[in-house]
PDB file of C-alpha atoms in Angstrom:
ATOM      1  CA  VAL A   1      -0.914   3.419  16.062  1.00  0.00           C
ATOM      2  CA  GLN A   2      -0.298  -0.059  14.745  1.00  0.00           C
ATOM      3  CA  LEU A   3      -0.191  -1.293  11.180  1.00  0.00           C
ATOM      4  CA  VAL A   4       0.202  -4.949  10.320  1.00  0.00           C
ATOM      5  CA  GLU A   5       0.826  -6.128   6.799  1.00  0.00           C
ATOM      6  CA  SER A   6       0.142  -9.630   5.596  1.00  0.00           C
ATOM      7  CA  GLY A   7      -0.367 -11.599   2.431  1.00  0.00           C
ATOM      8  CA  GLY A   8       3.128 -11.640   1.043  1.00  0.00           C
ATOM      9  CA  GLY A   9       4.917 -14.738  -0.081  1.00  0.00           C
ATOM     10  CA  LEU A  10       6.637 -16.506  -2.950  1.00  0.00           C
ATOM     11  CA  VAL A  11       4.720 -16.668  -6.188  1.00  0.00           C
ATOM     12  CA  GLN A  12       5.409 -17.386  -9.805  1.00  0.00           C
ATOM     13  CA  ALA A  13       5.364 -14.626 -12.395  1.00  0.00           C
ATOM     14  CA  GLY A  14       1.938 -14.029 -13.779  1.00  0.00           C
ATOM     15  CA  LYS A  15       0.180 -14.967 -10.597  1.00  0.00           C
ATOM     16  CA  SER A  16      -1.667 -12.803  -8.106  1.00  0.00           C
ATOM     17  CA  LEU A  17      -1.404 -11.763  -4.463  1.00  0.00           C
ATOM     18  CA  ARG A  18      -3.597  -9.802  -2.154  1.00  0.00           C
ATOM     19  CA  LEU A  19      -1.800  -7.836   0.540  1.00  0.00           C
ATOM     20  CA  SER A  20      -3.635  -6.673   3.634  1.00  0.00           C
ATOM     21  CA  CYS A  21      -2.923  -3.814   6.031  1.00  0.00           C
ATOM     22  CA  VAL A  22      -4.837  -3.965   9.281  1.00  0.00           C
ATOM     23  CA  ALA A  23      -4.791  -0.762  11.320  1.00  0.00           C
ATOM     24  CA  SER A  24      -5.510  -0.067  14.925  1.00  0.00           C
ATOM     25  CA  GLY A  25      -5.049   2.597  17.543  1.00  0.00           C
ATOM     26  CA  PHE A  26      -6.481   5.573  15.638  1.00  0.00           C
ATOM     27  CA  PRO A  27      -9.718   6.662  13.937  1.00  0.00           C
ATOM     28  CA  PHE A  28      -9.284   4.779  10.672  1.00  0.00           C
ATOM     29  CA  ASN A  29     -11.808   6.840   8.729  1.00  0.00           C
ATOM     30  CA  ASP A  30      -9.800  10.016   9.357  1.00  0.00           C
ATOM     31  CA  TYR A  31      -6.667   8.644   7.762  1.00  0.00           C
ATOM     32  CA  SER A  32      -5.459   7.725   4.321  1.00  0.00           C
ATOM     33  CA  VAL A  33      -3.336   4.706   3.532  1.00  0.00           C
ATOM     34  CA  GLY A  34      -0.480   4.148   1.179  1.00  0.00           C
ATOM     35  CA  TRP A  35       1.350   1.106  -0.015  1.00  0.00           C
ATOM     36  CA  PHE A  36       5.062   1.305  -0.656  1.00  0.00           C
ATOM     37  CA  ARG A  37       7.719  -1.202  -1.622  1.00  0.00           C
ATOM     38  CA  GLN A  38      11.456  -1.447  -1.293  1.00  0.00           C
ATOM     39  CA  ALA A  39      13.643  -3.796  -3.197  1.00  0.00           C
ATOM     40  CA  PRO A  40      17.218  -4.589  -2.101  1.00  0.00           C
ATOM     41  CA  GLY A  41      19.542  -1.720  -2.994  1.00  0.00           C
ATOM     42  CA  LYS A  42      16.644   0.463  -4.189  1.00  0.00           C
ATOM     43  CA  GLU A  43      14.772   3.407  -2.719  1.00  0.00           C
ATOM     44  CA  ARG A  44      11.344   2.979  -1.190  1.00  0.00           C
ATOM     45  CA  GLU A  45       8.747   3.456  -3.914  1.00  0.00           C
ATOM     46  CA  GLY A  46       5.147   4.527  -3.572  1.00  0.00           C
ATOM     47  CA  VAL A  47       2.906   1.970  -5.218  1.00  0.00           C
ATOM     48  CA  SER A  48      -0.709   3.030  -4.452  1.00  0.00           C
ATOM     49  CA  CYS A  49      -2.742   4.937  -1.952  1.00  0.00           C
ATOM     50  CA  ILE A  50      -6.329   5.522  -0.965  1.00  0.00           C
ATOM     51  CA  SER A  51      -8.519   7.895   0.993  1.00  0.00           C
ATOM     52  CA  SER A  52     -11.563   5.837   1.835  1.00  0.00           C
ATOM     53  CA  ARG A  53     -13.581   8.891   2.890  1.00  0.00           C
ATOM     54  CA  ASP A  54     -13.739  10.193  -0.673  1.00  0.00           C
ATOM     55  CA  GLY A  55     -12.529   7.238  -2.757  1.00  0.00           C
ATOM     56  CA  PHE A  56      -9.489   9.043  -4.001  1.00  0.00           C
ATOM     57  CA  THR A  57      -6.832   6.601  -5.310  1.00  0.00           C
ATOM     58  CA  VAL A  58      -3.463   6.893  -6.974  1.00  0.00           C
ATOM     59  CA  TYR A  59      -1.327   4.215  -8.667  1.00  0.00           C
ATOM     60  CA  SER A  60       2.270   4.351  -9.721  1.00  0.00           C
ATOM     61  CA  GLU A  61       3.054   3.751 -13.359  1.00  0.00           C
ATOM     62  CA  SER A  62       4.878   0.580 -12.425  1.00  0.00           C
ATOM     63  CA  VAL A  63       1.657  -1.111 -11.221  1.00  0.00           C
ATOM     64  CA  LYS A  64      -1.129   0.785 -12.965  1.00  0.00           C
ATOM     65  CA  GLY A  65      -3.469  -1.660 -14.630  1.00  0.00           C
ATOM     66  CA  ARG A  66      -2.176  -4.569 -12.520  1.00  0.00           C
ATOM     67  CA  ALA A  67      -3.060  -3.397  -9.025  1.00  0.00           C
ATOM     68  CA  THR A  68      -6.224  -2.479  -7.232  1.00  0.00           C
ATOM     69  CA  ILE A  69      -6.320  -0.782  -3.835  1.00  0.00           C
ATOM     70  CA  SER A  70      -9.469  -1.016  -1.689  1.00  0.00           C
ATOM     71  CA  SER A  71     -10.583  -0.269   1.862  1.00  0.00           C
ATOM     72  CA  ASP A  72     -12.917  -2.048   4.245  1.00  0.00           C
ATOM     73  CA  ASN A  73     -13.584   0.524   6.924  1.00  0.00           C
ATOM     74  CA  ALA A  74     -15.592  -1.930   9.044  1.00  0.00           C
ATOM     75  CA  LYS A  75     -12.418  -4.018   9.329  1.00  0.00           C
ATOM     76  CA  ASN A  76      -9.953  -1.174   9.487  1.00  0.00           C
ATOM     77  CA  THR A  77      -8.186  -2.875   6.616  1.00  0.00           C
ATOM     78  CA  VAL A  78      -6.754  -1.724   3.273  1.00  0.00           C
ATOM     79  CA  TYR A  79      -6.036  -4.280   0.560  1.00  0.00           C
ATOM     80  CA  LEU A  80      -3.659  -4.196  -2.399  1.00  0.00           C
ATOM     81  CA  GLN A  81      -4.562  -6.756  -5.056  1.00  0.00           C
ATOM     82  CA  MET A  82      -1.656  -7.340  -7.364  1.00  0.00           C
ATOM     83  CA  ASN A  83      -2.146  -9.276 -10.586  1.00  0.00           C
ATOM     84  CA  SER A  84       0.186 -10.376 -13.375  1.00  0.00           C
ATOM     85  CA  LEU A  85       3.071 -10.223 -11.021  1.00  0.00           C
ATOM     86  CA  LYS A  86       6.569  -9.743 -12.420  1.00  0.00           C
ATOM     87  CA  PRO A  87       9.981 -10.537 -10.953  1.00  0.00           C
ATOM     88  CA  GLU A  88      10.586  -6.826 -10.667  1.00  0.00           C
ATOM     89  CA  ASP A  89       7.675  -6.614  -8.162  1.00  0.00           C
ATOM     90  CA  THR A  90       9.869  -8.468  -5.724  1.00  0.00           C
ATOM     91  CA  ALA A  91      10.256  -6.264  -2.663  1.00  0.00           C
ATOM     92  CA  VAL A  92       9.199  -5.727   0.939  1.00  0.00           C
ATOM     93  CA  TYR A  93       5.801  -4.074   0.834  1.00  0.00           C
ATOM     94  CA  TYR A  94       4.851  -1.564   3.560  1.00  0.00           C
ATOM     95  CA  CYS A  95       1.647   0.192   4.382  1.00  0.00           C
ATOM     96  CA  ALA A  96       1.621   3.628   5.892  1.00  0.00           C
ATOM     97  CA  VAL A  97      -0.952   6.137   7.048  1.00  0.00           C
ATOM     98  CA  THR A  98      -1.397   9.857   7.086  1.00  0.00           C
ATOM     99  CA  ARG A  99      -4.129  11.946   8.583  1.00  0.00           C
ATOM    100  CA  GLY A 100      -6.506  13.659   6.150  1.00  0.00           C
ATOM    101  CA  LEU A 101      -7.348  13.363   2.473  1.00  0.00           C
ATOM    102  CA  LEU A 102      -4.693  12.564  -0.122  1.00  0.00           C
ATOM    103  CA  ARG A 103      -6.235  14.719  -2.834  1.00  0.00           C
ATOM    104  CA  PHE A 104      -4.903  17.688  -0.877  1.00  0.00           C
ATOM    105  CA  ALA A 105      -1.459  16.203  -0.401  1.00  0.00           C
ATOM    106  CA  GLY A 106       1.370  17.571  -2.470  1.00  0.00           C
ATOM    107  CA  ASP A 107       2.676  14.104  -3.183  1.00  0.00           C
ATOM    108  CA  PRO A 108       0.203  11.302  -2.403  1.00  0.00           C
ATOM    109  CA  LEU A 109       2.828   8.641  -3.114  1.00  0.00           C
ATOM    110  CA  GLY A 110       5.638  10.484  -1.466  1.00  0.00           C
ATOM    111  CA  PHE A 111       7.544   8.860   1.371  1.00  0.00           C
ATOM    112  CA  THR A 112       7.380  11.963   3.512  1.00  0.00           C
ATOM    113  CA  THR A 113       3.608  12.311   3.235  1.00  0.00           C
ATOM    114  CA  TYR A 114       3.070   9.456   5.660  1.00  0.00           C
ATOM    115  CA  GLU A 115       3.441   9.419   9.441  1.00  0.00           C
ATOM    116  CA  TYR A 116       3.129   5.863  10.587  1.00  0.00           C
ATOM    117  CA  TRP A 117       4.519   2.697   9.012  1.00  0.00           C
ATOM    118  CA  GLY A 118       4.088  -0.960   9.299  1.00  0.00           C
ATOM    119  CA  GLN A 119       6.888  -3.563   9.466  1.00  0.00           C
ATOM    120  CA  GLY A 120       6.382  -4.860   5.977  1.00  0.00           C
ATOM    121  CA  THR A 121       5.648  -8.119   4.207  1.00  0.00           C
ATOM    122  CA  GLN A 122       8.006  -9.800   1.718  1.00  0.00           C
ATOM    123  CA  VAL A 123       6.783 -10.447  -1.829  1.00  0.00           C
ATOM    124  CA  THR A 124       9.019 -12.584  -3.998  1.00  0.00           C
ATOM    125  CA  VAL A 125       8.126 -13.259  -7.616  1.00  0.00           C
ATOM    126  CA  SER A 126       9.990 -16.036  -9.386  1.00  0.00           C
ATOM    127  CA  SER A 127      10.449 -16.116 -13.124  1.00  0.00           C
TER     128      SER A 127
END
C-alpha cells in the first residue's frame, strides 16, 4: 500500500489549494480515504473523508463550507479542495485509507479508523 500526497505549499490567507492523494497497491474501490492534519504541538485532526463507492462524505466543523473532498477512481486519487484558507489551517496534511465503507465506521474522522497513511504534505497559510 502506498499513499502519496501532493499539492501543499505556501499560500496567502483567503486563497485556495487542492491537495491530492494518489493510492497504489490495493483495490482502491474497496477502500475509503480520509484527510487529516497536524499542526506543530497539536494532535492529529480529522478533516474530511470519503467512501467513493457510496458517496458518503464527512467534514470537520473546522473546514465545513470551505473544503470539498472528491474521488477519481480511474486515477486512484482523492482530492481535498480547500478554499478561503486561514492561518490556522497551517499543518501537515495526511491522507489515510481504511477498508470498507465509512458510514459503518464508529468514527469516520477518527485516527484509529484508518490503517495506512501517507507521508504528508505541508500547507502553510500566511496572514
